Coordinates of C-alpha atoms in Angstrom, one line a residue:
M6 CA 20.1 6.8 41.9
A7 CA 18.6 4.7 39.6
V8 CA 18.2 6.1 36.0
A9 CA 15.1 4.8 34.0
S10 CA 16.3 3.7 31.0
T11 CA 13.7 4.5 27.6
T12 CA 13.8 2.4 24.6
R13 CA 13.6 4.9 21.6
S14 CA 11.9 3.9 18.6
A15 CA 12.1 5.5 15.0
P16 CA 9.8 8.0 14.6
P17 CA 6.7 7.5 12.8
P18 CA 7.0 8.0 9.0
P19 CA 5.8 11.3 7.3
G20 CA 2.4 11.3 5.5
P21 CA 2.3 11.7 1.7
T22 CA 3.1 15.1 0.7
V23 CA 0.8 17.3 -1.8
D24 CA 3.3 16.7 -5.0
Q25 CA 3.3 12.9 -4.3
V26 CA -0.5 13.1 -4.2
L27 CA -0.9 15.1 -7.0
R28 CA 0.9 13.0 -9.1
L29 CA -0.9 9.7 -8.1
Q30 CA -4.1 11.3 -9.0
A31 CA -2.7 12.2 -12.0
I32 CA -2.2 8.4 -12.9
I33 CA -5.1 7.7 -15.2
G34 CA -5.2 3.7 -16.9
Y35 CA -6.6 0.5 -15.7
P36 CA -5.4 -1.3 -13.7
A37 CA -5.0 1.0 -10.9
V38 CA -4.2 -1.5 -7.9
S39 CA -4.6 0.6 -4.7
L40 CA -4.3 -1.2 -1.2
L41 CA -5.1 0.9 2.5
R42 CA -5.0 -0.8 5.8
T43 CA -5.2 0.3 9.0
T44 CA -1.4 -0.7 10.9
A45 CA -0.4 -0.5 14.4
P46 CA 2.4 2.2 14.6
G47 CA 5.9 0.4 15.5
P48 CA 9.2 0.1 14.0
R49 CA 8.1 -2.7 11.7
M50 CA 4.8 -3.8 10.5
T51 CA 3.6 -6.5 12.5
Q52 CA 2.6 -10.1 11.8
A53 CA -1.2 -9.6 11.7
D54 CA -0.9 -6.3 9.7
A55 CA 1.3 -7.6 7.3
N56 CA -0.7 -11.0 7.1
A57 CA -3.8 -8.5 6.2
L58 CA -1.7 -6.5 4.0
R59 CA -1.3 -10.1 1.9
A60 CA -4.6 -10.9 2.0
L61 CA -5.7 -7.5 0.2
A62 CA -3.0 -8.1 -2.1
G63 CA -4.3 -11.4 -2.8
D64 CA -8.1 -10.4 -3.3
A65 CA -6.5 -7.5 -5.7
V66 CA -4.7 -10.2 -7.4
Q67 CA -7.7 -12.7 -7.8
R68 CA -9.8 -9.3 -9.5
L69 CA -7.0 -8.7 -12.2
R70 CA -7.3 -12.6 -13.4
R71 CA -10.6 -12.0 -13.8
A72 CA -10.9 -9.3 -15.4
P73 CA -11.4 -8.5 -19.2
N74 CA -8.1 -7.7 -21.3
V75 CA -5.8 -7.6 -18.1
G76 CA -6.1 -11.3 -17.5
A77 CA -3.0 -12.7 -15.7
D78 CA -0.4 -10.4 -15.7
Q79 CA 3.0 -11.6 -14.0
Q80 CA 4.6 -8.1 -14.2
L81 CA 2.1 -6.2 -12.4
E82 CA 1.0 -9.0 -9.7
S83 CA 5.2 -9.4 -9.2
A84 CA 5.3 -5.2 -8.9
L85 CA 2.4 -5.5 -6.3
L86 CA 3.8 -8.3 -4.2
R87 CA 7.3 -6.1 -4.2
A88 CA 5.3 -3.3 -3.2
V89 CA 3.6 -5.7 -0.2
D90 CA 7.4 -6.9 0.6
E91 CA 8.5 -3.1 1.1
A92 CA 5.9 -2.0 3.2
T93 CA 5.6 -4.9 5.7
G94 CA 9.6 -4.1 6.5
A95 CA 9.6 -0.8 7.1
P96 CA 7.9 1.4 9.9
T97 CA 4.6 2.3 10.0
S98 CA 2.5 4.8 11.3
A99 CA -1.6 4.9 11.5
A100 CA -2.0 3.5 8.3
I101 CA -0.7 2.1 5.0
A102 CA -1.2 2.7 1.2
V103 CA 0.3 0.4 -1.5
F104 CA -0.1 2.1 -5.1
V105 CA 0.7 -0.1 -8.4
N106 CA 0.4 -0.1 -12.3
R107 CA 2.1 -1.2 -15.2
G108 CA 4.2 2.1 -14.0
T109 CA 3.9 2.6 -10.7
E110 CA 4.9 1.2 -7.5
Q111 CA 4.6 3.2 -4.3
V112 CA 4.5 2.3 -0.7
V113 CA 3.1 5.8 1.1
P114 CA 2.6 5.7 5.0
L115 CA -0.7 7.8 6.4
P116 CA -0.9 9.6 9.4
V117 CA -4.5 8.5 9.9
Q118 CA -6.7 5.4 9.9
V119 CA -8.4 3.8 6.5
R120 CA -11.4 1.4 5.5
D121 CA -8.9 -1.3 5.0
R122 CA -9.7 -2.1 1.3
A123 CA -8.0 -3.3 -2.1
V124 CA -8.8 -0.9 -5.0
V125 CA -8.7 -1.8 -8.5
D126 CA -9.9 0.9 -10.7
T127 CA -8.7 3.6 -13.4
T128 CA -6.8 5.6 -11.1
F129 CA -5.7 5.3 -7.5
A130 CA -7.6 5.4 -4.2
T131 CA -6.2 8.6 -3.1
R132 CA -9.4 10.5 -1.9

């Protein structure tokens, strides 16, 4: 009798907690960068999803460089790239959110698909 082998993958990461969302919503101040990207669920982000997330980060960096009173902020750009690197090496679910400002770097797996976008605003895109 043959036994079928199954490959177990890591369970999808949980979505954000209520406390996590409330903490992110309480942060106010320009620039707050949010990257939102639908991803293929898996034990690690696919190359296509990673490339798309990096492109969103590049778009956000370009906007920051053109923004009055912000300009090139190397620490903020470095924080954004660190968060994107963290996201690309982690398990994925339906989507990923990356939130970065001068005091926050968070990568949050999301249980639902999103409209892919980079947002640079006074608050994080949490709604």
